[in-house]
Amino acid sequence: FTSQLVPIISETAGATLPGSAGVAMQMARDAKKSKEAKESSNNIFDGDDLTTVLVVSGPSFTGKSDLVKRLIDESEGKLIAPKYLDKVADPIIFEQMEGRNGILKFDTTGRYGLTKDSLVNAARKPSESGENAGVIEQVVVVDADVDLAKKLTNVGGLRL
């Protein structure tokens, strides 16, 4: 109803309408402007700070690891493997993360651990200026069993 009044009253209708009708009018106008700005952008994920993660999940021995390796090798740097925390190189942080159940997954040797921070910070983010200027956003590819896939759904800062 309020949007039908805009052509008649003017663009400032939200400021003159009382109470929730005015607030709703302003919110609708802001949403429209935001949508138009996103549509004119080249990257559909502009404006958020989420790290995009491609989760390859399934039962053991189905070729997940081979698929992940091949995707990364053939992506020309667009797809990357997650960075793991090294127990030998950084034993104090590793122990702290292990004590807080902050390690999402251990490798088969137990030396390396996948953490939330290592996933969130794995990919380079594009920026207008600075060292990543002109860099396309990278996507982290994770070889995940069912348990890790469930854990990843509870990790903030990721776009799965």
Tab-separated table of N, CA and C in Angstrom, residues 2-154:
chain	number	residue	atom	x	y	z
A	2	THR	N	1.896	1.273	0.856
A	2	THR	CA	2.733	2.471	0.925
A	2	THR	C	3.537	2.670	-0.342
A	3	SER	N	3.953	1.575	-0.993
A	3	SER	CA	4.715	1.730	-2.234
A	3	SER	C	3.858	2.314	-3.346
A	4	GLN	N	2.553	2.131	-3.255
A	4	GLN	CA	1.655	2.719	-4.251
A	4	GLN	C	1.538	4.224	-4.075
A	5	LEU	N	1.851	4.705	-2.873
A	5	LEU	CA	1.766	6.139	-2.611
A	5	LEU	C	2.977	6.919	-3.095
A	6	VAL	N	4.106	6.243	-3.287
A	6	VAL	CA	5.340	6.939	-3.641
A	6	VAL	C	5.202	7.792	-4.900
A	7	PRO	N	4.654	7.273	-6.004
A	7	PRO	CA	4.557	8.128	-7.184
A	7	PRO	C	3.666	9.358	-6.948
A	8	ILE	N	2.737	9.231	-6.050
A	8	ILE	CA	1.811	10.340	-5.806
A	8	ILE	C	2.404	11.339	-4.818
A	9	ILE	N	2.935	10.847	-3.715
A	9	ILE	CA	3.423	11.726	-2.653
A	9	ILE	C	4.838	12.225	-2.966
A	10	SER	N	5.763	11.328	-3.291
A	10	SER	CA	7.149	11.614	-3.661
A	10	SER	C	8.052	10.610	-2.984
A	11	GLU	N	9.361	10.736	-3.241
A	11	GLU	CA	10.353	9.852	-2.634
A	11	GLU	C	10.457	10.055	-1.127
A	12	THR	N	10.012	11.161	-0.592
A	12	THR	CA	10.117	11.431	0.838
A	12	THR	C	8.888	10.958	1.604
A	13	ALA	N	8.103	10.103	0.970
A	13	ALA	CA	6.879	9.635	1.621
A	13	ALA	C	7.173	8.931	2.937
A	14	GLY	N	8.286	8.207	3.004
A	14	GLY	CA	8.628	7.498	4.229
A	14	GLY	C	8.863	8.430	5.391
A	15	ALA	N	9.364	9.611	5.109
A	15	ALA	CA	9.633	10.568	6.179
A	15	ALA	C	8.350	11.206	6.690
A	16	THR	N	7.323	11.288	5.846
A	16	THR	CA	6.091	11.949	6.257
A	16	THR	C	5.032	10.986	6.763
A	17	LEU	N	5.145	9.722	6.429
A	17	LEU	CA	4.171	8.749	6.902
A	17	LEU	C	4.430	8.443	8.371
A	18	PRO	N	3.413	8.328	9.170
A	18	PRO	CA	3.613	8.103	10.602
A	18	PRO	C	3.946	6.651	10.933
A	19	GLY	N	4.674	6.461	12.037
A	19	GLY	CA	4.880	5.152	12.659
A	19	GLY	C	5.483	4.097	11.767
A	20	SER	N	4.947	2.902	11.890
A	20	SER	CA	5.521	1.745	11.206
A	20	SER	C	5.374	1.824	9.698
A	21	ALA	N	4.377	2.545	9.198
A	21	ALA	CA	4.226	2.690	7.745
A	21	ALA	C	5.425	3.448	7.175
A	22	GLY	N	5.865	4.489	7.859
A	22	GLY	CA	7.037	5.250	7.415
A	22	GLY	C	8.307	4.428	7.495
A	23	VAL	N	8.453	3.667	8.570
A	23	VAL	CA	9.628	2.814	8.737
A	23	VAL	C	9.652	1.743	7.653
A	24	ALA	N	8.524	1.114	7.385
A	24	ALA	CA	8.434	0.085	6.345
A	24	ALA	C	8.777	0.658	4.984
A	25	MET	N	8.314	1.873	4.724
A	25	MET	CA	8.593	2.532	3.453
A	25	MET	C	10.099	2.765	3.299
A	26	GLN	N	10.740	3.228	4.353
A	26	GLN	CA	12.185	3.485	4.307
A	26	GLN	C	12.965	2.185	4.136
A	27	MET	N	12.533	1.125	4.835
A	27	MET	CA	13.207	-0.166	4.710
A	27	MET	C	13.085	-0.716	3.291
A	28	ALA	N	11.926	-0.578	2.687
A	28	ALA	CA	11.718	-1.047	1.318
A	28	ALA	C	12.609	-0.275	0.352
A	29	ARG	N	12.730	1.019	0.553
A	29	ARG	CA	13.571	1.851	-0.303
A	29	ARG	C	15.041	1.456	-0.148
A	30	ASP	N	15.477	1.238	1.084
A	30	ASP	CA	16.867	0.843	1.327
A	30	ASP	C	17.174	-0.522	0.716
A	31	ALA	N	16.228	-1.449	0.834
A	31	ALA	CA	16.421	-2.785	0.266
A	31	ALA	C	16.524	-2.721	-1.254
A	32	LYS	N	15.728	-1.873	-1.867
A	32	LYS	CA	15.761	-1.733	-3.315
A	32	LYS	C	17.102	-1.163	-3.763
A	33	LYS	N	17.590	-0.151	-3.045
A	33	LYS	CA	18.892	0.438	-3.384
A	33	LYS	C	20.004	-0.592	-3.212
A	34	SER	N	19.942	-1.372	-2.145
A	34	SER	CA	20.953	-2.390	-1.892
A	34	SER	C	20.938	-3.455	-2.987
A	35	LYS	N	19.754	-3.859	-3.400
A	35	LYS	CA	19.619	-4.859	-4.450
A	35	LYS	C	20.181	-4.338	-5.762
A	36	GLU	N	19.897	-3.083	-6.091
A	36	GLU	CA	20.411	-2.490	-7.323
A	36	GLU	C	21.929	-2.403	-7.291
A	37	ALA	N	22.490	-2.074	-6.136
A	37	ALA	CA	23.941	-1.984	-6.002
A	37	ALA	C	24.591	-3.352	-6.185
A	38	LYS	N	23.985	-4.386	-5.619
A	38	LYS	CA	24.541	-5.737	-5.750
A	38	LYS	C	24.442	-6.232	-7.180
A	39	GLU	N	23.351	-5.884	-7.874
A	39	GLU	CA	23.184	-6.323	-9.250
A	39	GLU	C	24.214	-5.686	-10.170
A	40	SER	N	24.654	-4.483	-9.857
A	40	SER	CA	25.644	-3.817	-10.690
A	40	SER	C	27.059	-4.266	-10.377
A	41	SER	N	27.226	-5.009	-9.297
A	41	SER	CA	28.543	-5.488	-8.883
A	41	SER	C	28.919	-6.727	-9.690
A	42	ASN	N	30.216	-6.956	-9.876
A	42	ASN	CA	30.695	-8.134	-10.592
A	42	ASN	C	30.687	-9.384	-9.735
A	43	ASN	N	30.830	-9.230	-8.429
A	43	ASN	CA	30.919	-10.369	-7.529
A	43	ASN	C	29.641	-10.452	-6.701
A	44	ILE	N	28.948	-11.575	-6.774
A	44	ILE	CA	27.675	-11.676	-6.056
A	44	ILE	C	27.859	-11.710	-4.552
A	45	PHE	N	29.098	-11.926	-4.084
A	45	PHE	CA	29.344	-11.997	-2.660
A	45	PHE	C	30.020	-10.753	-2.116
A	46	ASP	N	30.038	-9.654	-2.896
A	46	ASP	CA	30.622	-8.411	-2.399
A	46	ASP	C	29.920	-7.990	-1.122
A	47	GLY	N	30.693	-7.445	-0.216
A	47	GLY	CA	30.102	-6.891	0.992
A	47	GLY	C	30.067	-7.845	2.164
A	48	ASP	N	30.354	-9.124	1.950
A	48	ASP	CA	30.406	-10.001	3.111
A	48	ASP	C	31.848	-10.462	3.320
A	49	ASP	N	32.125	-10.929	4.495
A	49	ASP	CA	33.477	-11.361	4.841
A	49	ASP	C	33.559	-12.877	4.962
A	50	LEU	N	32.660	-13.577	4.322
A	50	LEU	CA	32.624	-15.028	4.444
A	50	LEU	C	33.639	-15.677	3.509
A	51	THR	N	34.224	-16.770	3.965
A	51	THR	CA	35.115	-17.570	3.137
A	51	THR	C	34.279	-18.664	2.486
A	52	THR	N	34.382	-18.776	1.170
A	52	THR	CA	33.625	-19.791	0.454
A	52	THR	C	34.353	-21.129	0.554
A	53	VAL	N	33.601	-22.144	0.970
A	53	VAL	CA	34.162	-23.483	1.144
A	53	VAL	C	33.319	-24.474	0.342
A	54	LEU	N	34.000	-25.233	-0.509
A	54	LEU	CA	33.357	-26.315	-1.247
A	54	LEU	C	33.622	-27.597	-0.469
A	55	VAL	N	32.570	-28.205	0.037
A	55	VAL	CA	32.702	-29.419	0.853
A	55	VAL	C	32.422	-30.628	-0.036
A	56	VAL	N	33.421	-31.479	-0.181
A	56	VAL	CA	33.259	-32.740	-0.902
A	56	VAL	C	33.131	-33.806	0.173
A	57	SER	N	31.920	-34.328	0.315
A	57	SER	CA	31.641	-35.238	1.419
A	57	SER	C	31.039	-36.536	0.911
A	58	GLY	N	31.313	-37.584	1.638
A	58	GLY	CA	30.750	-38.876	1.291
A	58	GLY	C	31.434	-39.965	2.079
A	59	PRO	N	31.030	-41.210	1.848
A	59	PRO	CA	31.619	-42.340	2.575
A	59	PRO	C	33.091	-42.539	2.220
A	60	SER	N	33.797	-43.262	3.052
A	60	SER	CA	35.208	-43.570	2.813
A	60	SER	C	35.381	-44.377	1.525
A	61	PHE	N	36.526	-44.202	0.898
A	61	PHE	CA	36.928	-44.966	-0.290
A	61	PHE	C	35.997	-44.760	-1.483
A	62	THR	N	35.496	-43.537	-1.648
A	62	THR	CA	34.657	-43.243	-2.814
A	62	THR	C	35.343	-42.279	-3.778
A	63	GLY	N	36.605	-41.943	-3.515
A	63	GLY	CA	37.356	-41.085	-4.430
A	63	GLY	C	37.286	-39.600	-4.116
A	64	LYS	N	36.865	-39.254	-2.894
A	64	LYS	CA	36.777	-37.829	-2.516
A	64	LYS	C	38.139	-37.154	-2.598
A	65	SER	N	39.147	-37.793	-2.028
A	65	SER	CA	40.487	-37.190	-1.992
A	65	SER	C	41.031	-36.971	-3.400
A	66	ASP	N	40.844	-37.943	-4.270
A	66	ASP	CA	41.304	-37.801	-5.652
A	66	ASP	C	40.555	-36.667	-6.361
A	67	LEU	N	39.255	-36.586	-6.125
A	67	LEU	CA	38.460	-35.527	-6.734
A	67	LEU	C	38.921	-34.156	-6.249
A	68	VAL	N	39.130	-34.011	-4.945
A	68	VAL	CA	39.579	-32.734	-4.382
A	68	VAL	C	40.929	-32.346	-4.966
A	69	LYS	N	41.857	-33.304	-5.022
A	69	LYS	CA	43.191	-33.034	-5.566
A	69	LYS	C	43.098	-32.595	-7.027
A	70	ARG	N	42.285	-33.271	-7.790
A	70	ARG	CA	42.151	-32.933	-9.215
A	70	ARG	C	41.500	-31.558	-9.400
A	71	LEU	N	40.473	-31.257	-8.606
A	71	LEU	CA	39.833	-29.941	-8.684
A	71	LEU	C	40.840	-28.825	-8.405
A	72	ILE	N	41.633	-29.003	-7.365
A	72	ILE	CA	42.624	-27.992	-6.988
A	72	ILE	C	43.693	-27.853	-8.071
A	73	ASP	N	44.181	-28.993	-8.574
A	73	ASP	CA	45.236	-28.964	-9.597
A	73	ASP	C	44.787	-28.291	-10.888
A	74	GLU	N	43.518	-28.457	-11.259
A	74	GLU	CA	43.029	-27.951	-12.542
A	74	GLU	C	42.339	-26.583	-12.450
A	75	SER	N	42.338	-25.970	-11.265
A	75	SER	CA	41.564	-24.739	-11.093
A	75	SER	C	42.350	-23.455	-11.345
A	76	GLU	N	43.627	-23.556	-11.631
A	76	GLU	CA	44.469	-22.380	-11.879
A	76	GLU	C	44.465	-21.409	-10.703
A	77	GLY	N	44.499	-21.962	-9.487
A	77	GLY	CA	44.591	-21.132	-8.295
A	77	GLY	C	43.276	-20.640	-7.724
A	78	LYS	N	42.164	-20.954	-8.360
A	78	LYS	CA	40.859	-20.507	-7.856
A	78	LYS	C	40.386	-21.374	-6.694
A	79	LEU	N	40.722	-22.649	-6.738
A	79	LEU	CA	40.370	-23.581	-5.669
A	79	LEU	C	41.649	-23.941	-4.931
A	80	ILE	N	41.585	-23.926	-3.590
A	80	ILE	CA	42.773	-24.219	-2.797
A	80	ILE	C	42.442	-25.211	-1.689
A	81	ALA	N	43.475	-25.870	-1.209
A	81	ALA	CA	43.332	-26.780	-0.071
A	81	ALA	C	43.354	-25.956	1.212
A	82	PRO	N	42.690	-26.426	2.251
A	82	PRO	CA	42.749	-25.699	3.522
A	82	PRO	C	44.151	-25.769	4.120
A	83	LYS	N	44.450	-24.796	4.950
A	83	LYS	CA	45.732	-24.790	5.657
A	83	LYS	C	45.520	-25.496	7.002
A	84	TYR	N	46.426	-26.401	7.328
A	84	TYR	CA	46.334	-27.151	8.577
A	84	TYR	C	47.315	-26.585	9.591
A	85	LEU	N	46.947	-26.663	10.849
A	85	LEU	CA	47.817	-26.257	11.944
A	85	LEU	C	48.790	-27.395	12.212
A	86	ASP	N	50.082	-27.063	12.281
A	86	ASP	CA	51.138	-28.068	12.451
A	86	ASP	C	51.518	-28.186	13.923
A	87	LYS	N	51.395	-29.386	14.449
A	87	LYS	CA	51.689	-29.658	15.861
A	87	LYS	C	53.167	-29.427	16.191
A	88	VAL	N	54.053	-29.695	15.239
A	88	VAL	CA	55.490	-29.546	15.460
A	88	VAL	C	55.908	-28.079	15.322
A	89	ALA	N	55.402	-27.390	14.308
A	89	ALA	CA	55.788	-26.005	14.062
A	89	ALA	C	55.182	-25.039	15.079
A	90	ASP	N	53.985	-25.351	15.579
A	90	ASP	CA	53.305	-24.452	16.517
A	90	ASP	C	52.645	-25.255	17.643
A	91	PRO	N	53.463	-25.866	18.513
A	91	PRO	CA	52.914	-26.783	19.522
A	91	PRO	C	52.020	-26.120	20.566
A	92	ILE	N	52.296	-24.872	20.918
A	92	ILE	CA	51.500	-24.213	21.960
A	92	ILE	C	50.071	-23.958	21.469
A	93	ILE	N	49.953	-23.365	20.292
A	93	ILE	CA	48.608	-23.095	19.751
A	93	ILE	C	47.881	-24.401	19.463
A	94	PHE	N	48.606	-25.394	18.952
A	94	PHE	CA	47.998	-26.689	18.675
A	94	PHE	C	47.414	-27.292	19.945
A	95	GLU	N	48.177	-27.251	21.013
A	95	GLU	CA	47.704	-27.802	22.284
A	95	GLU	C	46.505	-27.024	22.820
A	96	GLN	N	46.538	-25.696	22.706
A	96	GLN	CA	45.403	-24.882	23.147
A	96	GLN	C	44.149	-25.221	22.346
A	97	MET	N	44.296	-25.317	21.034
A	97	MET	CA	43.143	-25.628	20.181
A	97	MET	C	42.610	-27.032	20.476
A	98	GLU	N	43.513	-27.959	20.704
A	98	GLU	CA	43.110	-29.329	21.014
A	98	GLU	C	42.362	-29.387	22.341
A	99	GLY	N	42.830	-28.623	23.317
A	99	GLY	CA	42.186	-28.587	24.632
A	99	GLY	C	40.803	-27.975	24.610
A	100	ARG	N	40.561	-27.064	23.672
A	100	ARG	CA	39.245	-26.406	23.552
A	100	ARG	C	38.356	-27.068	22.506
A	101	ASN	N	38.755	-28.245	22.039
A	101	ASN	CA	38.040	-28.924	20.956
A	101	ASN	C	37.924	-28.022	19.732
A	102	GLY	N	38.980	-27.244	19.486
A	102	GLY	CA	38.993	-26.314	18.356
A	102	GLY	C	39.498	-26.926	17.075
A	103	ILE	N	39.940	-28.162	17.148
A	103	ILE	CA	40.417	-28.827	15.938
A	103	ILE	C	39.270	-29.649	15.365
A	104	LEU	N	38.885	-29.298	14.162
A	104	LEU	CA	37.747	-29.944	13.509
A	104	LEU	C	38.097	-31.328	12.991
A	105	LYS	N	39.357	-31.482	12.551
A	105	LYS	CA	39.775	-32.752	11.960
A	105	LYS	C	41.288	-32.882	12.083
A	106	PHE	N	41.761	-34.083	12.396
A	106	PHE	CA	43.187	-34.395	12.412
A	106	PHE	C	43.510	-35.165	11.137
A	107	ASP	N	44.741	-34.979	10.634
A	107	ASP	CA	45.154	-35.816	9.520
A	107	ASP	C	45.439	-37.219	10.055
A	108	THR	N	45.784	-38.139	9.181
A	108	THR	CA	45.962	-39.532	9.605
A	108	THR	C	47.137	-39.715	10.552
A	109	THR	N	48.121	-38.813	10.508
A	109	THR	CA	49.281	-38.926	11.394
A	109	THR	C	49.034	-38.285	12.753
A	110	GLY	N	48.060	-37.416	12.853
A	110	GLY	CA	47.795	-36.705	14.092
A	110	GLY	C	48.648	-35.454	14.256
A	111	ARG	N	49.537	-35.197	13.295
A	111	ARG	CA	50.424	-34.036	13.371
A	111	ARG	C	49.721	-32.749	12.946
A	112	TYR	N	48.817	-32.832	12.012
A	112	TYR	CA	48.161	-31.644	11.472
A	112	TYR	C	46.692	-31.624	11.871
A	113	GLY	N	46.202	-30.437	12.157
A	113	GLY	CA	44.800	-30.278	12.533
A	113	GLY	C	44.140	-29.163	11.741
A	114	LEU	N	42.918	-29.400	11.345
A	114	LEU	CA	42.128	-28.397	10.630
A	114	LEU	C	41.308	-27.630	11.649
A	115	THR	N	41.467	-26.313	11.688
A	115	THR	CA	40.740	-25.473	12.634
A	115	THR	C	39.838	-24.506	11.892
A	116	LYS	N	38.920	-23.901	12.629
A	116	LYS	CA	38.037	-22.886	12.055
A	116	LYS	C	38.867	-21.755	11.467
A	117	ASP	N	39.838	-21.270	12.233
A	117	ASP	CA	40.659	-20.154	11.762
A	117	ASP	C	41.447	-20.514	10.512
A	118	SER	N	41.932	-21.749	10.456
A	118	SER	CA	42.702	-22.133	9.269
A	118	SER	C	41.817	-22.180	8.031
A	119	LEU	N	40.547	-22.481	8.193
A	119	LEU	CA	39.611	-22.448	7.055
A	119	LEU	C	39.250	-21.018	6.672
A	120	VAL	N	38.885	-20.234	7.677
A	120	VAL	CA	38.441	-18.858	7.416
A	120	VAL	C	39.551	-18.035	6.780
A	121	ASN	N	40.794	-18.260	7.199
A	121	ASN	CA	41.913	-17.453	6.712
A	121	ASN	C	42.674	-18.090	5.560
A	122	ALA	N	42.207	-19.208	5.027
A	122	ALA	CA	42.947	-19.916	3.982
A	122	ALA	C	42.929	-19.175	2.650
A	123	ALA	N	41.810	-18.596	2.293
A	123	ALA	CA	41.663	-17.996	0.971
A	123	ALA	C	42.014	-16.516	0.989
A	124	ARG	N	42.615	-16.070	-0.099
A	124	ARG	CA	42.870	-14.642	-0.268
A	124	ARG	C	41.566	-13.971	-0.644
A	125	LYS	N	41.346	-12.805	-0.092
A	125	LYS	CA	40.155	-12.027	-0.399
A	125	LYS	C	40.520	-10.934	-1.384
A	126	PRO	N	39.692	-10.682	-2.395
A	126	PRO	CA	39.991	-9.597	-3.318
A	126	PRO	C	39.812	-8.250	-2.624
A	127	SER	N	40.584	-7.269	-3.049
A	127	SER	CA	40.427	-5.929	-2.511
A	127	SER	C	40.670	-4.920	-3.615
A	128	GLU	N	40.203	-3.717	-3.387
A	128	GLU	CA	40.358	-2.651	-4.369
A	128	GLU	C	41.817	-2.228	-4.479
A	129	SER	N	42.519	-2.233	-3.365
A	129	SER	CA	43.908	-1.811	-3.364
A	129	SER	C	44.693	-2.707	-2.421
A	130	GLY	N	45.985	-2.545	-2.410
A	130	GLY	CA	46.804	-3.347	-1.512
A	130	GLY	C	47.337	-4.581	-2.191
A	131	GLU	N	47.829	-5.512	-1.372
A	131	GLU	CA	48.521	-6.666	-1.936
A	131	GLU	C	47.617	-7.617	-2.706
A	132	ASN	N	46.318	-7.638	-2.429
A	132	ASN	CA	45.401	-8.538	-3.132
A	132	ASN	C	44.584	-7.836	-4.211
A	133	ALA	N	45.006	-6.670	-4.644
A	133	ALA	CA	44.266	-5.929	-5.662
A	133	ALA	C	44.174	-6.766	-6.928
A	134	GLY	N	42.999	-6.878	-7.468
A	134	GLY	CA	42.780	-7.623	-8.692
A	134	GLY	C	42.766	-9.131	-8.529
A	135	VAL	N	42.938	-9.628	-7.324
A	135	VAL	CA	42.951	-11.070	-7.071
A	135	VAL	C	41.516	-11.566	-6.989
A	136	ILE	N	41.246	-12.675	-7.654
A	136	ILE	CA	39.906	-13.244	-7.556
A	136	ILE	C	39.780	-13.987	-6.236
A	137	GLU	N	38.580	-14.068	-5.744
A	137	GLU	CA	38.372	-14.779	-4.482
A	137	GLU	C	38.643	-16.258	-4.695
A	138	GLN	N	39.354	-16.829	-3.748
A	138	GLN	CA	39.641	-18.248	-3.814
A	138	GLN	C	38.603	-19.016	-3.011
A	139	VAL	N	38.399	-20.259	-3.415
A	139	VAL	CA	37.458	-21.141	-2.743
A	139	VAL	C	38.254	-22.275	-2.117
A	140	VAL	N	38.004	-22.522	-0.845
A	140	VAL	CA	38.682	-23.597	-0.126
A	140	VAL	C	37.907	-24.887	-0.361
A	141	VAL	N	38.607	-25.923	-0.790
A	141	VAL	CA	37.979	-27.222	-1.052
A	141	VAL	C	38.365	-28.180	0.066
A	142	VAL	N	37.350	-28.743	0.726
A	142	VAL	CA	37.579	-29.614	1.873
A	142	VAL	C	37.091	-31.025	1.565
A	143	ASP	N	37.991	-31.975	1.779
A	143	ASP	CA	37.654	-33.396	1.703
A	143	ASP	C	37.102	-33.773	3.079
A	144	ALA	N	35.788	-33.970	3.164
A	144	ALA	CA	35.155	-34.135	4.473
A	144	ALA	C	34.392	-35.441	4.576
A	145	ASP	N	34.604	-36.109	5.702
A	145	ASP	CA	33.728	-37.224	6.011
A	145	ASP	C	32.425	-36.627	6.559
A	146	VAL	N	31.464	-37.464	6.846
A	146	VAL	CA	30.160	-36.978	7.289
A	146	VAL	C	30.267	-36.194	8.594
A	147	ASP	N	31.117	-36.655	9.499
A	147	ASP	CA	31.290	-35.972	10.783
A	147	ASP	C	31.833	-34.549	10.597
A	148	LEU	N	32.859	-34.400	9.763
A	148	LEU	CA	33.420	-33.065	9.512
A	148	LEU	C	32.404	-32.175	8.803
A	149	ALA	N	31.664	-32.720	7.874
A	149	ALA	CA	30.646	-31.930	7.173
A	149	ALA	C	29.625	-31.365	8.156
A	150	LYS	N	29.219	-32.161	9.132
A	150	LYS	CA	28.288	-31.686	10.158
A	150	LYS	C	28.913	-30.584	10.994
A	151	LYS	N	30.193	-30.756	11.372
A	151	LYS	CA	30.881	-29.737	12.163
A	151	LYS	C	30.988	-28.416	11.394
A	152	LEU	N	31.231	-28.497	10.103
A	152	LEU	CA	31.403	-27.281	9.295
A	152	LEU	C	30.136	-26.439	9.227
A	153	THR	N	28.983	-27.086	9.353
A	153	THR	CA	27.733	-26.315	9.312
A	153	THR	C	27.590	-25.421	10.531
A	154	ASN	N	28.338	-25.690	11.586
A	154	ASN	CA	28.277	-24.883	12.810
A	154	ASN	C	29.409	-23.877	12.921
